[in-house]
């Protein structure tokens, strides 16, 4: 029988988004191939979500305060004495801070690219001082950006494992009741970090162009985690008021019941103007049977097809408006796209299949 690999996941842990959801999914799997341990710098929501797991806190790090990095590296060296089979850094920041400490400890260093690799990224240049033995890419698109950056890293593609959304009719009724939305109203859901490339302003513009007689509501989910995001949210609220959408658009903030929100929604829309490396929320929506409308760029091109949603040119408000209006008014089209979603999600990101791919990749570099 193949022995279980010990994997130490190294991550900042101060935010909560796609990377953090991947980590919590891995932690909750009944996995006989990989034993997951975690080394985090910040004690925040991710630490809470990993309750019951083997989590080491390294201490907060600010790159402007070098002594905080020295202290955290010293703590990591103590953790590495337990000799994990591999150490897996989940962002350029973690690789830049801890990569050389991992290499000096004689532990294979692996990087998981959850975002695109850019040549002009200063943090990536710092991270490159500790070249990983292997890099995991979350999509073909991401792998291409790693190659285009001129790195010498060996890469493997592993889609993020996405657990099926566990919600049903009772959750749909409960969430709609909480939000004071009638059963026949079409709900458009957007779950995304509050940052410009996610296309919130474009979504609001398209909503403002929908026929006024249509019965729809839009829920925008995501809470500000940094000052820039607070400013961005304030601008979105101002735009909502200026477009006379305040009665139809609700900003729900950060939620821990996303499964119920998917169950209560009829459409998922994220009008990206910058490419996502993959798109965990797209897969979550499909697994819940919610058709996706998004921009035809980045990782979305590997997820959404004509059987599960609609792709529109990025920044094209008329095309986005047409796609939304067509699906808001056509219940049969929504049902047809919804039916194909769960199978598509399983093909892409079934947790056990993707964990098997991850285990095979990690075994290729483990001692």
Short mmCIF file of C-alpha atoms in Angstrom, two decimals:
data_model
loop_
_atom_site.label_atom_id
_atom_site.label_comp_id
_atom_site.label_asym_id
_atom_site.label_seq_id
_atom_site.Cartn_x
_atom_site.Cartn_y
_atom_site.Cartn_z
CA UNK A 1 0.00 0.00 0.00
CA UNK A 2 1.33 3.47 -0.93
CA UNK A 3 2.23 5.48 2.14
CA UNK A 4 0.51 8.75 2.93
CA UNK A 5 2.50 11.86 2.06
CA UNK A 6 2.91 14.61 4.64
CA UNK A 7 2.29 18.04 3.06
CA UNK A 8 3.01 21.31 4.85
CA UNK A 9 0.94 24.13 3.33
CA UNK A 10 2.59 27.53 3.86
CA UNK A 11 0.36 30.57 3.47
CA UNK A 12 -0.19 34.08 4.85
CA UNK A 13 -3.76 33.39 5.97
CA UNK A 14 -4.78 37.01 6.49
CA UNK A 15 -7.46 37.08 3.77
CA UNK A 16 -10.23 34.70 2.75
CA UNK A 17 -10.89 33.97 -0.91
CA UNK A 18 -10.27 31.30 -3.52
CA UNK A 19 -6.94 30.03 -2.14
CA UNK A 20 -8.36 29.74 1.34
CA UNK A 21 -11.38 27.81 0.10
CA UNK A 22 -9.06 25.35 -1.65
CA UNK A 23 -7.17 24.85 1.61
CA UNK A 24 -10.31 24.26 3.65
CA UNK A 25 -11.59 21.81 1.03
CA UNK A 26 -8.34 19.84 1.21
CA UNK A 27 -8.48 19.85 5.00
CA UNK A 28 -12.02 18.45 5.10
CA UNK A 29 -11.47 15.60 2.64
CA UNK A 30 -11.18 12.05 3.88
CA UNK A 31 -7.87 11.63 2.09
CA UNK A 32 -5.76 8.49 2.40
CA UNK A 33 -3.05 9.80 0.07
CA UNK A 34 -2.13 13.14 1.65
CA UNK A 35 -1.77 14.26 5.25
CA UNK A 36 -2.29 18.01 5.39
CA UNK A 37 -0.58 20.34 7.85
CA UNK A 38 -0.67 24.12 7.75
CA UNK A 39 1.75 26.92 8.62
CA UNK A 40 0.03 30.32 8.66
CA UNK A 41 1.33 33.76 9.51
CA UNK A 42 -1.91 35.41 10.56
CA UNK A 43 -4.62 34.22 12.94
CA UNK A 44 -7.83 35.13 11.11
CA UNK A 45 -10.82 33.49 9.46
CA UNK A 46 -8.75 30.79 7.72
CA UNK A 47 -7.33 29.66 11.06
CA UNK A 48 -10.87 29.41 12.41
CA UNK A 49 -12.05 27.43 9.38
CA UNK A 50 -9.17 24.98 9.92
CA UNK A 51 -10.20 24.28 13.50
CA UNK A 52 -9.24 20.71 14.42
CA UNK A 53 -6.42 20.55 11.84
CA UNK A 54 -2.69 20.61 12.49
CA UNK A 55 -2.03 24.36 12.22
CA UNK A 56 1.14 26.19 13.24
CA UNK A 57 1.11 29.97 13.59
CA UNK A 58 4.37 31.56 12.46
CA UNK A 59 3.54 35.12 13.46
CA UNK A 60 2.51 38.13 11.42
CA UNK A 61 4.93 39.28 8.72
CA UNK A 62 5.25 42.74 7.16
CA UNK A 63 7.79 42.97 4.35
CA UNK A 64 8.48 46.55 5.40
CA UNK A 65 9.61 45.19 8.80
CA UNK A 66 12.36 42.63 8.08
CA UNK A 67 12.58 41.43 11.67
CA UNK A 68 9.04 40.03 11.43
CA UNK A 69 10.13 37.87 8.49
CA UNK A 70 13.26 36.68 10.36
CA UNK A 71 11.13 35.70 13.35
CA UNK A 72 8.62 33.81 11.19
CA UNK A 73 11.40 31.97 9.33
CA UNK A 74 12.90 30.91 12.64
CA UNK A 75 9.54 29.52 13.70
CA UNK A 76 9.15 27.74 10.35
CA UNK A 77 12.54 26.08 10.77
CA UNK A 78 11.25 24.63 14.05
CA UNK A 79 8.18 23.31 12.24
CA UNK A 80 10.31 21.78 9.48
CA UNK A 81 12.16 19.67 12.02
CA UNK A 82 9.14 17.35 11.81
CA UNK A 83 10.21 16.67 8.20
CA UNK A 84 7.19 16.97 5.94
CA UNK A 85 7.61 15.17 2.62
CA UNK A 86 6.99 18.43 0.74
CA UNK A 87 6.36 22.08 1.60
CA UNK A 88 3.74 23.75 -0.60
CA UNK A 89 3.71 27.56 -0.88
CA UNK A 90 0.39 28.96 -2.06
CA UNK A 91 1.44 32.39 -3.30
CA UNK A 92 4.47 34.41 -4.37
CA UNK A 93 4.44 36.11 -0.97
CA UNK A 94 4.90 32.82 0.90
CA UNK A 95 7.58 31.65 -1.54
CA UNK A 96 9.46 34.95 -1.24
CA UNK A 97 9.41 34.91 2.56
CA UNK A 98 9.93 31.20 3.22
CA UNK A 99 11.21 29.53 0.04
CA UNK A 100 14.92 29.60 0.88
CA UNK A 101 14.26 28.43 4.46
CA UNK A 102 12.44 25.40 3.05
CA UNK A 103 15.26 24.65 0.61
CA UNK A 104 17.91 25.02 3.32
CA UNK A 105 16.00 22.51 5.46
CA UNK A 106 16.30 19.95 2.66
CA UNK A 107 12.54 19.73 2.09
CA UNK A 108 11.26 19.75 -1.51
CA UNK A 109 9.74 23.16 -2.28
CA UNK A 110 6.55 23.21 -4.35
CA UNK A 111 4.62 26.29 -5.48
CA UNK A 112 0.90 26.24 -6.27
CA UNK A 113 0.01 29.02 -8.70
CA UNK A 114 -3.53 30.16 -7.93
CA UNK A 115 -3.04 33.30 -10.00
CA UNK A 116 -1.29 34.29 -13.19
CA UNK A 117 2.50 34.80 -13.30
CA UNK A 118 3.62 38.23 -14.48
CA UNK A 119 7.13 39.13 -15.61
CA UNK A 120 6.97 42.61 -14.05
CA UNK A 121 5.81 41.46 -10.60
CA UNK A 122 8.40 42.48 -8.01
CA UNK A 123 7.16 39.91 -5.50
CA UNK A 124 7.59 37.16 -8.08
CA UNK A 125 11.19 38.29 -8.62
CA UNK A 126 11.83 37.91 -4.90
CA UNK A 127 10.13 34.51 -4.90
CA UNK A 128 12.35 33.37 -7.80
CA UNK A 129 15.36 33.42 -5.49
CA UNK A 130 14.12 30.04 -4.29
CA UNK A 131 13.22 28.08 -7.44
CA UNK A 132 10.66 25.40 -6.61
CA UNK A 133 11.28 21.77 -7.46
CA UNK A 134 7.79 21.68 -8.93
CA UNK A 135 5.04 24.20 -9.64
CA UNK A 136 1.35 23.30 -9.61
CA UNK A 137 -0.78 25.40 -11.98
CA UNK A 138 -4.53 25.66 -11.49
CA UNK A 139 -5.30 25.88 -15.23
CA UNK A 140 -3.82 25.73 -18.70
CA UNK A 141 -4.08 29.52 -18.80
CA UNK A 142 -1.98 29.85 -15.62
CA UNK A 143 0.58 27.34 -16.88
CA UNK A 144 0.98 29.42 -20.04
CA UNK A 145 1.71 32.58 -18.03
CA UNK A 146 4.36 30.71 -16.02
CA UNK A 147 6.02 29.60 -19.26
CA UNK A 148 5.73 33.09 -20.77
CA UNK A 149 7.52 34.55 -17.75
CA UNK A 150 10.64 32.65 -18.79
CA UNK A 151 10.93 30.53 -15.64
CA UNK A 152 12.70 27.17 -15.55
CA UNK A 153 10.12 25.55 -13.29
CA UNK A 154 8.65 22.15 -14.03
CA UNK A 155 4.87 22.52 -14.02
CA UNK A 156 1.84 20.26 -13.60
CA UNK A 157 -1.83 21.21 -13.92
CA UNK A 158 -4.14 20.42 -11.02
CA UNK A 159 -7.52 22.11 -10.90
CA UNK A 160 -8.57 23.39 -7.50
CA UNK A 161 -10.68 20.79 -5.69
CA UNK A 162 -14.19 22.19 -5.29
CA UNK A 163 -16.63 20.42 -2.98
CA UNK A 164 -20.21 20.15 -4.24
CA UNK A 165 -22.39 22.90 -2.83
CA UNK A 166 -24.47 21.24 -0.14
CA UNK A 167 -27.76 23.11 -0.28
CA UNK A 168 -31.27 22.44 -1.51
CA UNK A 169 -34.87 23.67 -1.75
CA UNK A 170 -35.14 24.38 1.98
CA UNK A 171 -32.04 26.59 1.81
CA UNK A 172 -33.43 28.36 -1.25
CA UNK A 173 -36.66 29.17 0.55
CA UNK A 174 -34.87 30.25 3.75
CA UNK A 175 -32.40 32.60 2.05
CA UNK A 176 -35.05 34.16 -0.19
CA UNK A 177 -37.28 34.70 2.83
CA UNK A 178 -34.39 36.38 4.70
CA UNK A 179 -33.72 38.65 1.72
CA UNK A 180 -37.46 39.36 1.19
CA UNK A 181 -37.40 38.00 -2.37
CA UNK A 182 -40.45 36.26 -3.85
CA UNK A 183 -40.12 32.75 -5.25
CA UNK A 184 -40.75 33.85 -8.85
CA UNK A 185 -38.16 36.65 -8.81
CA UNK A 186 -34.98 35.88 -10.77
CA UNK A 187 -31.92 36.30 -8.54
CA UNK A 188 -28.56 37.16 -10.13
CA UNK A 189 -25.68 36.30 -7.82
CA UNK A 190 -22.11 37.65 -7.87
CA UNK A 191 -19.60 36.17 -5.41
CA UNK A 192 -16.16 37.74 -5.81
CA UNK A 193 -13.40 39.65 -4.11
CA UNK A 194 -14.04 43.39 -4.12
CA UNK A 195 -11.49 44.36 -6.74
CA UNK A 196 -11.77 46.16 -10.06
CA UNK A 197 -10.97 43.23 -12.34
CA UNK A 198 -14.02 41.29 -11.14
CA UNK A 199 -16.23 43.57 -13.21
CA UNK A 200 -18.70 44.86 -10.62
CA UNK A 201 -19.13 48.27 -12.34
CA UNK A 202 -19.82 46.55 -15.68
CA UNK A 203 -22.39 44.28 -14.05
CA UNK A 204 -24.18 47.27 -12.55
CA UNK A 205 -24.16 49.06 -15.91
CA UNK A 206 -25.68 46.02 -17.61
CA UNK A 207 -28.33 45.67 -14.91
CA UNK A 208 -29.30 49.31 -15.43
CA UNK A 209 -29.99 48.52 -19.10
CA UNK A 210 -32.32 45.58 -18.45
CA UNK A 211 -35.99 46.12 -19.29
CA UNK A 212 -37.55 47.81 -16.27
CA UNK A 213 -40.57 45.50 -16.35
CA UNK A 214 -38.51 42.41 -15.54
CA UNK A 215 -38.67 40.92 -12.05
CA UNK A 216 -35.09 40.40 -10.86
CA UNK A 217 -32.76 41.11 -7.96
CA UNK A 218 -28.97 41.05 -7.76
CA UNK A 219 -26.97 39.99 -4.70
CA UNK A 220 -23.32 41.05 -4.58
CA UNK A 221 -21.38 38.97 -2.06
CA UNK A 222 -17.94 39.88 -0.74
CA UNK A 223 -16.67 41.95 2.15
CA UNK A 224 -13.84 44.50 2.14
CA UNK A 225 -10.68 43.05 3.67
CA UNK A 226 -8.33 45.94 2.90
CA UNK A 227 -8.70 49.76 2.75
CA UNK A 228 -8.68 49.79 -1.07
CA UNK A 229 -11.59 47.35 -1.06
CA UNK A 230 -13.55 49.57 1.33
CA UNK A 231 -13.11 52.47 -1.09
CA UNK A 232 -14.11 50.27 -4.02
CA UNK A 233 -17.26 49.13 -2.20
CA UNK A 234 -18.20 52.74 -1.44
CA UNK A 235 -17.82 53.59 -5.15
CA UNK A 236 -20.04 50.65 -6.10
CA UNK A 237 -22.73 51.78 -3.68
CA UNK A 238 -22.56 55.28 -5.17
CA UNK A 239 -22.84 53.83 -8.68
CA UNK A 240 -25.84 51.73 -7.61
CA UNK A 241 -27.61 54.84 -6.36
CA UNK A 242 -26.74 56.88 -9.45
CA UNK A 243 -28.15 54.13 -11.70
CA UNK A 244 -31.36 53.95 -9.63
CA UNK A 245 -30.70 50.29 -8.73
CA UNK A 246 -30.78 50.54 -4.93
CA UNK A 247 -34.13 48.74 -4.70
CA UNK A 248 -32.88 45.80 -6.76
CA UNK A 249 -29.20 45.40 -5.84
CA UNK A 250 -28.15 44.24 -2.38
CA UNK A 251 -24.59 44.15 -1.05
CA UNK A 252 -24.54 41.18 1.31
CA UNK A 253 -20.96 41.47 2.56
CA UNK A 254 -18.83 38.48 3.51
CA UNK A 255 -20.93 35.35 4.08
CA UNK A 256 -20.23 31.92 5.45
CA UNK A 257 -23.43 30.41 3.98
CA UNK A 258 -22.48 30.66 0.31
CA UNK A 259 -24.10 27.28 -0.39
CA UNK A 260 -27.48 28.69 0.59
CA UNK A 261 -26.92 31.73 -1.63
CA UNK A 262 -26.20 29.51 -4.65
CA UNK A 263 -29.34 27.49 -3.89
CA UNK A 264 -31.39 30.69 -3.79
CA UNK A 265 -29.93 32.09 -7.03
CA UNK A 266 -31.03 31.58 -10.64
CA UNK A 267 -27.99 33.06 -12.42
CA UNK A 268 -24.36 33.70 -11.55
CA UNK A 269 -22.67 36.68 -13.15
CA UNK A 270 -19.08 37.93 -12.83
CA UNK A 271 -18.27 40.39 -15.60
CA UNK A 272 -14.48 40.15 -15.40
CA UNK A 273 -12.38 42.81 -17.07
CA UNK A 274 -9.14 41.08 -15.98
CA UNK A 275 -8.63 37.33 -16.40
CA UNK A 276 -9.10 34.96 -13.51
CA UNK A 277 -6.48 32.23 -13.40
CA UNK A 278 -9.25 29.66 -12.91
CA UNK A 279 -12.50 30.56 -11.15
CA UNK A 280 -13.54 28.54 -8.10
CA UNK A 281 -16.82 30.44 -7.82
CA UNK A 282 -17.72 29.48 -11.40
CA UNK A 283 -17.31 25.81 -10.52
CA UNK A 284 -19.29 26.26 -7.29
CA UNK A 285 -22.13 27.86 -9.24
CA UNK A 286 -22.16 25.05 -11.80
CA UNK A 287 -22.13 22.41 -9.06
CA UNK A 288 -25.23 24.07 -7.58
CA UNK A 289 -26.97 24.05 -10.96
CA UNK A 290 -26.68 27.81 -11.49
CA UNK A 291 -25.88 28.98 -15.06
CA UNK A 292 -22.87 31.27 -15.36
CA UNK A 293 -22.57 34.49 -17.35
CA UNK A 294 -19.02 35.81 -17.50
CA UNK A 295 -16.36 37.30 -19.74
CA UNK A 296 -14.57 35.22 -22.36
CA UNK A 297 -11.05 35.47 -20.98
CA UNK A 298 -8.66 33.65 -18.68
CA UNK A 299 -9.58 30.49 -16.85
CA UNK A 300 -13.30 30.99 -17.49
CA UNK A 301 -12.73 29.72 -21.04
CA UNK A 302 -11.76 26.34 -19.53
CA UNK A 303 -14.83 26.17 -17.28
CA UNK A 304 -17.90 27.70 -18.92
CA UNK A 305 -19.16 26.27 -22.20
CA UNK A 306 -22.34 26.70 -24.22
CA UNK A 307 -24.03 23.90 -22.27
CA UNK A 308 -23.54 25.56 -18.88
CA UNK A 309 -23.55 29.32 -19.44
CA UNK A 310 -22.81 32.28 -21.65
CA UNK A 311 -19.44 33.91 -22.39
CA UNK A 312 -19.42 37.54 -23.53
CA UNK A 313 -16.60 39.82 -24.73
CA UNK A 314 -14.97 41.57 -21.75
CA UNK A 315 -16.17 45.12 -21.27
CA UNK A 316 -19.02 44.77 -23.78
CA UNK A 317 -21.99 46.13 -21.82
CA UNK A 318 -24.46 45.52 -24.65
CA UNK A 319 -23.48 41.85 -24.93
CA UNK A 320 -23.61 41.42 -21.16
CA UNK A 321 -27.02 43.07 -21.00
CA UNK A 322 -28.29 40.83 -23.80
CA UNK A 323 -27.02 37.67 -22.12
CA UNK A 324 -28.60 38.58 -18.79
CA UNK A 325 -31.88 39.68 -20.32
CA UNK A 326 -32.10 36.52 -22.40
CA UNK A 327 -31.69 34.28 -19.37
CA UNK A 328 -33.81 36.35 -17.01
CA UNK A 329 -36.72 36.06 -19.44
CA UNK A 330 -36.18 32.44 -20.56
CA UNK A 331 -36.82 30.01 -17.73
CA UNK A 332 -36.42 26.96 -19.99
CA UNK A 333 -32.96 28.12 -21.11
CA UNK A 334 -31.92 28.58 -17.48
CA UNK A 335 -33.17 25.08 -16.65
CA UNK A 336 -31.30 23.55 -19.58
CA UNK A 337 -28.02 25.20 -18.60
CA UNK A 338 -28.57 24.37 -14.93
CA UNK A 339 -29.03 20.68 -15.66
CA UNK A 340 -25.60 20.36 -17.26
CA UNK A 341 -23.77 22.31 -14.54
CA UNK A 342 -23.15 19.68 -11.82
CA UNK A 343 -21.62 17.16 -14.21
CA UNK A 344 -19.36 19.83 -15.70
CA UNK A 345 -18.23 20.83 -12.19
CA UNK A 346 -17.41 17.20 -11.34
CA UNK A 347 -15.40 16.79 -14.55
CA UNK A 348 -13.34 19.86 -13.74
CA UNK A 349 -12.85 19.88 -10.00
CA UNK A 350 -14.07 16.72 -8.32
CA UNK A 351 -12.16 16.88 -4.99
CA UNK A 352 -11.07 13.25 -4.92
CA UNK A 353 -9.96 13.23 -8.57
CA UNK A 354 -7.97 16.46 -8.24
CA UNK A 355 -6.45 15.40 -4.92
CA UNK A 356 -5.32 12.22 -6.66
CA UNK A 357 -3.64 14.35 -9.34
CA UNK A 358 -2.05 16.50 -6.66
CA UNK A 359 -0.77 13.43 -4.79
CA UNK A 360 0.75 11.99 -7.96
CA UNK A 361 2.51 15.27 -8.74
CA UNK A 362 3.86 15.62 -5.20
CA UNK A 363 5.08 12.00 -5.10
CA UNK A 364 7.24 12.76 -8.12
CA UNK A 365 9.37 15.14 -5.98
CA UNK A 366 9.00 13.64 -2.50
CA UNK A 367 11.97 11.71 -1.06
#
